[in-house]
Short mmCIF file of C-alpha atoms in Angstrom, two decimals:
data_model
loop_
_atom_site.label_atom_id
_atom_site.label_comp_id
_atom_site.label_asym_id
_atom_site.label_seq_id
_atom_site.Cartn_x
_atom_site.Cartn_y
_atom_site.Cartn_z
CA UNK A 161 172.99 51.21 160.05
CA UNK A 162 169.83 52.39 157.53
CA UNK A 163 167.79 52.26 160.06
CA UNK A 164 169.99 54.50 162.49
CA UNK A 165 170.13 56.48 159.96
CA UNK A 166 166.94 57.43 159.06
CA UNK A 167 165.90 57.74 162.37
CA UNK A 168 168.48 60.36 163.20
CA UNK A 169 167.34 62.08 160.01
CA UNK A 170 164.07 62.00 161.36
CA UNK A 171 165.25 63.33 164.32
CA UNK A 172 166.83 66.27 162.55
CA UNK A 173 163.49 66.84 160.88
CA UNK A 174 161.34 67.14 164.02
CA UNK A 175 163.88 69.15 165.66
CA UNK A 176 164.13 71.18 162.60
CA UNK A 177 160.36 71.48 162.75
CA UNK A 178 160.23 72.27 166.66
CA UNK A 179 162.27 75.46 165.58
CA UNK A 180 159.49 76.86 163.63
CA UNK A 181 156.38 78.84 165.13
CA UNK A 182 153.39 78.02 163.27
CA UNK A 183 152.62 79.83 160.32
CA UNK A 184 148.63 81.21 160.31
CA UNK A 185 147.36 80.97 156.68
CA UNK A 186 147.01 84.61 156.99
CA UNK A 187 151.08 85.11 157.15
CA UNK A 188 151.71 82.10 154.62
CA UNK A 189 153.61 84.43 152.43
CA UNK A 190 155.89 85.48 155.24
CA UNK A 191 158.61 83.48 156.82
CA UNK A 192 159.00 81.22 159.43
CA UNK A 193 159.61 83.24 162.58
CA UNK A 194 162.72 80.92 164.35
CA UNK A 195 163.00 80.05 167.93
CA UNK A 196 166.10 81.92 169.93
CA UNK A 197 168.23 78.95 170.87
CA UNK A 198 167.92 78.30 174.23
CA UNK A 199 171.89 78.93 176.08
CA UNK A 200 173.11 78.91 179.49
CA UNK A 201 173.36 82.08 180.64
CA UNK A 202 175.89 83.40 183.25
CA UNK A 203 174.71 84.43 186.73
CA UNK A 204 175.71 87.64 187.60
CA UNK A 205 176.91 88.41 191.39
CA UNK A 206 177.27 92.27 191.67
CA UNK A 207 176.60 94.72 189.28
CA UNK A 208 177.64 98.36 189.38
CA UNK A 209 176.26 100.76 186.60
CA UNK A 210 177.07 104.47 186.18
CA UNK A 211 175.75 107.02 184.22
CA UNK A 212 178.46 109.12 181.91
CA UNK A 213 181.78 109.23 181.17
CA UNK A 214 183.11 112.20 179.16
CA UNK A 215 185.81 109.91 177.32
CA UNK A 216 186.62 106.24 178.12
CA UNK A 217 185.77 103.85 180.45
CA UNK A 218 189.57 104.00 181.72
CA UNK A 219 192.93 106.05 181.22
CA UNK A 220 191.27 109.41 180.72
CA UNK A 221 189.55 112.53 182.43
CA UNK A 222 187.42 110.59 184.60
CA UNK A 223 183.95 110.80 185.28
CA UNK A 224 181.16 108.57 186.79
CA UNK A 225 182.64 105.05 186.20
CA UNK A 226 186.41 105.50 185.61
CA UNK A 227 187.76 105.00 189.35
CA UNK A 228 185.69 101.73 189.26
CA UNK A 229 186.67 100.58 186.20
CA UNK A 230 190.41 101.39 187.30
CA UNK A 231 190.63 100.08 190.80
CA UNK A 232 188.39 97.25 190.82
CA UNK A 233 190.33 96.03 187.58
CA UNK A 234 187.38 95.91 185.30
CA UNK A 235 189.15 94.52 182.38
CA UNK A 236 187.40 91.99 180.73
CA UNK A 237 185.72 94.30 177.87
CA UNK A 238 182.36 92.60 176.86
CA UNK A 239 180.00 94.40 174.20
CA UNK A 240 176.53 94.77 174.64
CA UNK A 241 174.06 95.09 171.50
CA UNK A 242 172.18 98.44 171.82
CA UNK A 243 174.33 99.92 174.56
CA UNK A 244 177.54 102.19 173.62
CA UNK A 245 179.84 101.37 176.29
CA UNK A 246 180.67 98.20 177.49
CA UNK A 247 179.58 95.67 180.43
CA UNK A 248 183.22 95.26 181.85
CA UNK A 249 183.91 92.47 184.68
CA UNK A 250 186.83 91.34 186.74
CA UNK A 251 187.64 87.67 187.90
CA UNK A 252 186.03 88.72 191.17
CA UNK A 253 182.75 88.32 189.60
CA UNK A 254 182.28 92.29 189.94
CA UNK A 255 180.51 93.04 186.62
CA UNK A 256 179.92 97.26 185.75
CA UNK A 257 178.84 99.68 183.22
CA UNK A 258 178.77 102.86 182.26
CA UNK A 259 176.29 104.66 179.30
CA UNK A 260 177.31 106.27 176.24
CA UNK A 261 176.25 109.07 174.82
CA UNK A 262 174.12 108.85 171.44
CA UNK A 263 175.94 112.29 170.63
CA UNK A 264 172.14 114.36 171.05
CA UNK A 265 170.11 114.98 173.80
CA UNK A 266 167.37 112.58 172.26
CA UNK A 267 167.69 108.93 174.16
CA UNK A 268 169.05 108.17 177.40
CA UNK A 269 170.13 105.90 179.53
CA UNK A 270 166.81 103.51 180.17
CA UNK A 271 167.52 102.26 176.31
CA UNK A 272 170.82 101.15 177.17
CA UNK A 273 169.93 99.23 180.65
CA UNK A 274 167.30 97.26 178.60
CA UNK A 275 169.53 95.96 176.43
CA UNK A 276 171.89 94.36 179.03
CA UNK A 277 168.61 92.98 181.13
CA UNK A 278 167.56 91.18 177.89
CA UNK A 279 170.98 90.07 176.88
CA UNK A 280 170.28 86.17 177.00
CA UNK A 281 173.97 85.68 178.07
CA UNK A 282 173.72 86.61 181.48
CA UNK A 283 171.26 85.67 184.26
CA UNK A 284 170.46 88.89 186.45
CA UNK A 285 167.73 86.88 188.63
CA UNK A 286 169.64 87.35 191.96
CA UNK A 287 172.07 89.87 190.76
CA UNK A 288 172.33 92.96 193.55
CA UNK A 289 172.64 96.08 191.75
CA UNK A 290 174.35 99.30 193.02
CA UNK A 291 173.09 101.99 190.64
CA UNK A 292 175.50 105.13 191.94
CA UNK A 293 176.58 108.30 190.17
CA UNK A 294 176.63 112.47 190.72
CA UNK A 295 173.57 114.94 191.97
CA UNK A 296 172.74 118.26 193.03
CA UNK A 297 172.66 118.12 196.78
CA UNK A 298 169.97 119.46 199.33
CA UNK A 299 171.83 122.29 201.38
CA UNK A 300 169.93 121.47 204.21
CA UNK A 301 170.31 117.73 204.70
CA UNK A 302 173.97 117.55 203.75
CA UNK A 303 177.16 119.23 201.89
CA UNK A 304 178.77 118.78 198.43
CA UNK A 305 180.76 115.53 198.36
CA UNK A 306 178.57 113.69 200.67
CA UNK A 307 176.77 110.73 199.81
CA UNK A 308 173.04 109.14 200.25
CA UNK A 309 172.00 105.78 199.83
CA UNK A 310 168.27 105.77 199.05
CA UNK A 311 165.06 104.14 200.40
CA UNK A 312 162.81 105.55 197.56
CA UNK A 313 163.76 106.74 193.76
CA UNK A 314 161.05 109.89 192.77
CA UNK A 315 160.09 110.52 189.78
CA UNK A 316 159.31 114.13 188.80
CA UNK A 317 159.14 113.99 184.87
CA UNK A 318 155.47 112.67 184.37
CA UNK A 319 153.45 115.69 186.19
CA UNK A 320 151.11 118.73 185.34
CA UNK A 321 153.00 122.75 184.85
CA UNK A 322 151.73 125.72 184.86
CA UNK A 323 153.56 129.00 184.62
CA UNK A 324 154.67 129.94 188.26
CA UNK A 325 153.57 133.57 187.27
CA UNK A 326 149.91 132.21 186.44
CA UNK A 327 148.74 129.92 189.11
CA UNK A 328 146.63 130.80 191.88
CA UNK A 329 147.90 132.59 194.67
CA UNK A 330 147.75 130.45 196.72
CA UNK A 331 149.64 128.05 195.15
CA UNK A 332 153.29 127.93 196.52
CA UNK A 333 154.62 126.87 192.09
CA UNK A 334 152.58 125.52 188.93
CA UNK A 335 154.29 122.11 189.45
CA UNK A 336 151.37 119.41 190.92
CA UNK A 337 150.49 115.55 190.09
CA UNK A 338 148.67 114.66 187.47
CA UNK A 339 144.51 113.82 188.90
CA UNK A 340 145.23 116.21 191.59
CA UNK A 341 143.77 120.01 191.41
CA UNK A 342 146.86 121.59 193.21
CA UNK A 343 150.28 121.23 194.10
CA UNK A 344 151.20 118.99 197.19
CA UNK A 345 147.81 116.59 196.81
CA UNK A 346 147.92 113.16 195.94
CA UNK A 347 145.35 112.20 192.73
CA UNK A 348 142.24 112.25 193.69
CA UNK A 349 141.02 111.02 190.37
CA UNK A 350 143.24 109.31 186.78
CA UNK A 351 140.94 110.97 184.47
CA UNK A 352 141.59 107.92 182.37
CA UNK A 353 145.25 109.37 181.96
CA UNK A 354 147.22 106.60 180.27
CA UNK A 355 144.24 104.06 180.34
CA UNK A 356 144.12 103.90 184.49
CA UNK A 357 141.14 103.62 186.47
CA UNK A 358 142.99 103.07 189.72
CA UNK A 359 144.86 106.28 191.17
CA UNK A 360 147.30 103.85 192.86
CA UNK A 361 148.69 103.54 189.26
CA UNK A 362 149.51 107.10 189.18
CA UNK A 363 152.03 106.63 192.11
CA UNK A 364 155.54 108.34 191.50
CA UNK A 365 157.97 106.69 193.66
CA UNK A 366 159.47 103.43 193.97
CA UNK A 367 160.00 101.86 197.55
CA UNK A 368 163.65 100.34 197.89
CA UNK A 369 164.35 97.74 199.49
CA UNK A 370 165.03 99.72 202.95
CA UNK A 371 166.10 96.99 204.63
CA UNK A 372 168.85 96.21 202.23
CA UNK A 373 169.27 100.09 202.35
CA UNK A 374 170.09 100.32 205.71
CA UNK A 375 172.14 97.33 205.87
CA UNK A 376 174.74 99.27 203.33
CA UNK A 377 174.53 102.31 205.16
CA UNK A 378 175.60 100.63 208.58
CA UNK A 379 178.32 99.39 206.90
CA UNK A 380 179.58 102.37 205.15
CA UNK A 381 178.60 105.19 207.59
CA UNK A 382 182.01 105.93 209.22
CA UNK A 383 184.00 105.89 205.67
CA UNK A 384 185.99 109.22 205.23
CA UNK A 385 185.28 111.04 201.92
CA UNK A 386 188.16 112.98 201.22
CA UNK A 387 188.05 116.60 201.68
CA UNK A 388 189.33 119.44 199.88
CA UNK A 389 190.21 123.65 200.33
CA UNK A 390 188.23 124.12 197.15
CA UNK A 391 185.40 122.55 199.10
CA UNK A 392 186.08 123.81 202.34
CA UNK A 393 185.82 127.51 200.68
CA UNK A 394 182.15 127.02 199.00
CA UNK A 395 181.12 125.59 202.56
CA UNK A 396 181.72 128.98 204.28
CA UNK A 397 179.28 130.62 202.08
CA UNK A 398 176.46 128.11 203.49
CA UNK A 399 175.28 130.74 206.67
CA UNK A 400 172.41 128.91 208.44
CA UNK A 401 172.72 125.86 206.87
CA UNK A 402 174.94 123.78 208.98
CA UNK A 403 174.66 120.31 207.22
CA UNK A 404 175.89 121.69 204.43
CA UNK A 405 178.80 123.46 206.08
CA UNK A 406 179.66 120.10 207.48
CA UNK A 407 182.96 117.93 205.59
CA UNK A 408 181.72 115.21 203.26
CA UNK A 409 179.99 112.06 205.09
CA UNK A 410 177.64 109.60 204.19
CA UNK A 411 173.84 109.56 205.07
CA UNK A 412 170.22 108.23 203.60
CA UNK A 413 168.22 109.95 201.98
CA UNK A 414 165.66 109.77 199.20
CA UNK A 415 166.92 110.93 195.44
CA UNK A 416 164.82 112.48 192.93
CA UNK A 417 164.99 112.09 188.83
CA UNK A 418 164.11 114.26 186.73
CA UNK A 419 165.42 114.93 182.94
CA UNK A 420 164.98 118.93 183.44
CA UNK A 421 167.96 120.06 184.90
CA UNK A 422 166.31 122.25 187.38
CA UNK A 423 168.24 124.58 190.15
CA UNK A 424 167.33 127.00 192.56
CA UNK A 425 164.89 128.07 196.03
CA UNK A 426 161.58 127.74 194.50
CA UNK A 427 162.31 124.25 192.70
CA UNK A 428 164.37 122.69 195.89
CA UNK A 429 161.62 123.54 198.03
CA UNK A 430 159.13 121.75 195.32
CA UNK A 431 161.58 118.30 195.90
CA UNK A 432 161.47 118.51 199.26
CA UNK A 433 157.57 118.84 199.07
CA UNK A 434 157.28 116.38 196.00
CA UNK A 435 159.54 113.60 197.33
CA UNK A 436 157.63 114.08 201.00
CA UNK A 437 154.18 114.03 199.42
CA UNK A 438 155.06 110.50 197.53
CA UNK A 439 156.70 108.90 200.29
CA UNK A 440 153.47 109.41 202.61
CA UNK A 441 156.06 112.03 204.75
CA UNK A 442 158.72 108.99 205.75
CA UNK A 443 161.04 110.13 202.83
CA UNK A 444 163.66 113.10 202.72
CA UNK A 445 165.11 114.79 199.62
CA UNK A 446 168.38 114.60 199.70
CA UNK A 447 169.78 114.31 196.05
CA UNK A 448 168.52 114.95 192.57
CA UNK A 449 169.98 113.92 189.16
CA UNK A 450 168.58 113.39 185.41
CA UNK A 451 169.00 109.08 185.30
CA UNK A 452 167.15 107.75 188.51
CA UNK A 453 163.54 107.82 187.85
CA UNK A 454 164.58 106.43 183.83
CA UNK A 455 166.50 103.35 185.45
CA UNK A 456 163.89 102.90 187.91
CA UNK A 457 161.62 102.34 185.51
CA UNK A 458 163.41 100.05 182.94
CA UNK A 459 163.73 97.91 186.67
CA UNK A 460 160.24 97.74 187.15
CA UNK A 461 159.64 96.76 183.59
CA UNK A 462 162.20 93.88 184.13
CA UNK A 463 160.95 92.74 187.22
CA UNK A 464 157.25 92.41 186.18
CA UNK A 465 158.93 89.32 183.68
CA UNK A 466 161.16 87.90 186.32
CA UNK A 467 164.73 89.13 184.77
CA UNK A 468 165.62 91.12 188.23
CA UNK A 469 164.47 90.79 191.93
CA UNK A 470 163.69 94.35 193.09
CA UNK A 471 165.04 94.10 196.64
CA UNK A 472 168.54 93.57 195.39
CA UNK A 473 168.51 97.00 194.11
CA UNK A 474 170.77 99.84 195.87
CA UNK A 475 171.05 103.16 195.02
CA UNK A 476 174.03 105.56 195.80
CA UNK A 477 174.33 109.25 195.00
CA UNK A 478 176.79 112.02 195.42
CA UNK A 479 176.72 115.56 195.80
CA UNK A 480 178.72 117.55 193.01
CA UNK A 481 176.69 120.69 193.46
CA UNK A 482 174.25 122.16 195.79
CA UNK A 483 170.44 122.38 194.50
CA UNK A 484 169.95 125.92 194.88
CA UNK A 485 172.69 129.08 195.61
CA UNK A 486 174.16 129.69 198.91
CA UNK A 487 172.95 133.25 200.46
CA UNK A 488 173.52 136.11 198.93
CA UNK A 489 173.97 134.42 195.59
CA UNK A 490 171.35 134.24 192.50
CA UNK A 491 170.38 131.15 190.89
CA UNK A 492 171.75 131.98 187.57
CA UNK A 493 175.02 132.86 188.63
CA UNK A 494 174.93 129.23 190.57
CA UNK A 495 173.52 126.82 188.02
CA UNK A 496 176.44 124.84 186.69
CA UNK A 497 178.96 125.63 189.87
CA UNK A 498 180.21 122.36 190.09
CA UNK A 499 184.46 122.37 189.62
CA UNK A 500 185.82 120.81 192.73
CA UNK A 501 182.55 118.94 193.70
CA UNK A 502 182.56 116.35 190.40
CA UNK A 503 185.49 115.37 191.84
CA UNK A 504 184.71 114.84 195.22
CA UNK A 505 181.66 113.17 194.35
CA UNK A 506 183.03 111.04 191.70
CA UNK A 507 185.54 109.94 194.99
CA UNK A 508 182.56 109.62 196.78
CA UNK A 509 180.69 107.18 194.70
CA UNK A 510 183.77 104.89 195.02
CA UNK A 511 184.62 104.86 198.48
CA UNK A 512 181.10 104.69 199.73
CA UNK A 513 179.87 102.07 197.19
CA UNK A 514 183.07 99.57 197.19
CA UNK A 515 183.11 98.36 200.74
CA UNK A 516 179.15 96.91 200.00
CA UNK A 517 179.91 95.48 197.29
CA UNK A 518 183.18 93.83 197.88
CA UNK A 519 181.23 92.01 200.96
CA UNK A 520 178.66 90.72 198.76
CA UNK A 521 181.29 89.14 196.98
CA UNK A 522 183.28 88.12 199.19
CA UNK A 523 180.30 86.34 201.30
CA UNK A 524 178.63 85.42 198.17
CA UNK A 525 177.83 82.18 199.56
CA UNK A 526 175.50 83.89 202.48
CA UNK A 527 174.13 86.50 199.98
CA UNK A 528 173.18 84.60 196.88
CA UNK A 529 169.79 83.29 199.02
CA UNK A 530 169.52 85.30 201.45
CA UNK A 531 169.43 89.37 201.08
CA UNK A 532 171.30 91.11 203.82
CA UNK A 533 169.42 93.38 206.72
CA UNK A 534 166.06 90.64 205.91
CA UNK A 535 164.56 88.73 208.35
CA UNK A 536 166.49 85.07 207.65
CA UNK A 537 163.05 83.22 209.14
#
């Protein structure tokens, strides 16, 4: 019985000791730095993650993530260090989450998504994601309430500006990549920007996984968004743009982020050339928003360490607003038109995402291993 013991004691020692990282002399002053206990996390099935919400997640004025949270029965309230609202589930195995606002304009919504990917509770390592919420629209690929799924996420923060009023005159806006020497070129050289020596590294769009892409867009192509006369109205002012007189309907196209909120001619027609320049002409602009090139990064960052697999990755936008003001109408009377089209695209986001993702559920078996519209050999 001594001898059991004493060996269990020094049992409890050496684990005890296998804690501990190795103090250098250097830090002997300092403490021990302790090992995370290892856990079993959860695997997570389907994810959905939204952007805002001007109140809560449910019972209130809604806003990106309430009609999921409502009609999927999100109910199961789970706190996440570091992120303001929520991760919310349902005994489906549908998990979802929605940002919250630090009450400034300083941080965003990248912070938030990095603490749930390094939350040790959960397991995202074959988790599809549907990363949906509201944009300003291209007039002429589609019409307020519609909605694109994406094959490429843009980013069109991290780029050179010059004064429109100052640039050469030539140059169609002062708006042009960073290692290029005008707008609409690809870098020609990094000029050591950020350490690179490689202009690949300068690249400004992420590839989706297209296949995957167009897999939830066959599925979802002949879903009815609900139309409004509020909507029906604003589409008579759209003369010579017939996709955007069109009702509502679903489509794919390529959606750029951005944290200025830009509007207008002059800046649409730099998305359309921006989004076409990084996409080597295969991509079309079709939506732009303030989150997508943030949570597109935070992604990469996790899958470089193995947390997420990048071709599980969908992303759904909406129109609320058109990008620019219909003819006839100035930009600055235009900017923050959207009324009736937050709600239709809010709608939108719902009806378009839920049918993909209650099939991955639902054929979870089939999914978990093998990602639907891939080659199966």
């Amino acid at each position: 019985m001594a001898g059991g013991f004493a060996a269990s004691a020094l049992h409890a020692i050496i684990a005890t000791a296998a804690m501990l990282v190795p103090i250098p002399a250097a830090f002997a002053d300092e403490p021990p730095v302790p090992v995370v206990p290892a856990i079993k996390p959860i695997p997570v099935k389907v994810i959905v993650i939204a952007n805002f919400e001007p109140g809560e997640d449910k019972g209130d004025v809604p806003g990106e993530f309430q009609l999921w949270a409502e009609r999927e029965k999100l109910d199961e309230v789970i706190p996440i260090k570091g992120a303001l609202h929520p991760l919310r589930r349902n005994g489906a195995g549908l998990y979802g989450m929605c940002w919250g606002s630090p009450d400034t304009m300083l941080g965003g919504v990248a912070e938030q998504l990095m603490s749930l990917l390094l939350d040790p509770r959960f397991d995202f390592s074959k988790t599809y994601w549907l990363f949906t919420g509201i944009s300003g629209v291209d007039p002429q690929v589609a019409s307020v309430g519609s909605a694109a799924w994406s094959r490429w996420v843009v980013q069109g923060d991290t780029l050179r500006e010059f004064d429109d009023r100052e640039v050469a005159k030539d140059w169609p806006y002062g708006l042009f990549a960073i290692g290029a020497d005008a707008p609409n070129k690809l870098p020609a050289n990094t000029e050591s920007f950020a350490g690179f020596t490689d202009t690949d590294k300068l690249a400004m769009a992420v590839k989706l996984n297209q296949s995957l892409a167009q897999w939830a867009y066959d599925r979802t192509r002949d879903v009815v968004i609900p139309d409004s006369p509020e909507l029906q109205k604003a589409r008579a002012a759209w003369k010579g743009y017939p996709n955007a007189q069109k009702p509502p309907f679903v489509l794919m196209g390529e959606t750029l982020g951005a944290l200025r909120y830009w509007h207008g001619p002059g800046r649409t027609q730099w998305a359309r050339d921006w989004v076409k320049l990084w996409t080597g002409g295969k991509g079309r602009f079709a939506m732009t928003n303030m989150e997508s090139q943030s949570l597109a990064g935070a992604m990469a960052i996790a899958a470089k360490q193995g947390l997420v697999d990048p071709a599980r990755v969908l992303v759904l936008r909406t129109g609320s607003n058109p990008s620019m003001p219909p003819p006839g109408q100035s930009a600055v009377d235009s900017v923050a038109n959207e009324g009736a089209g937050q709600v239709a695209a809010y709608e939108a986001n719902y009806r378009v995402g839920a049918p993909v993702v209650q099939e991955l559920l639902a054929h979870w078996n089939s999914y978990k291993d093998q990602v639907p519209g891939s080659d199966p050999r």
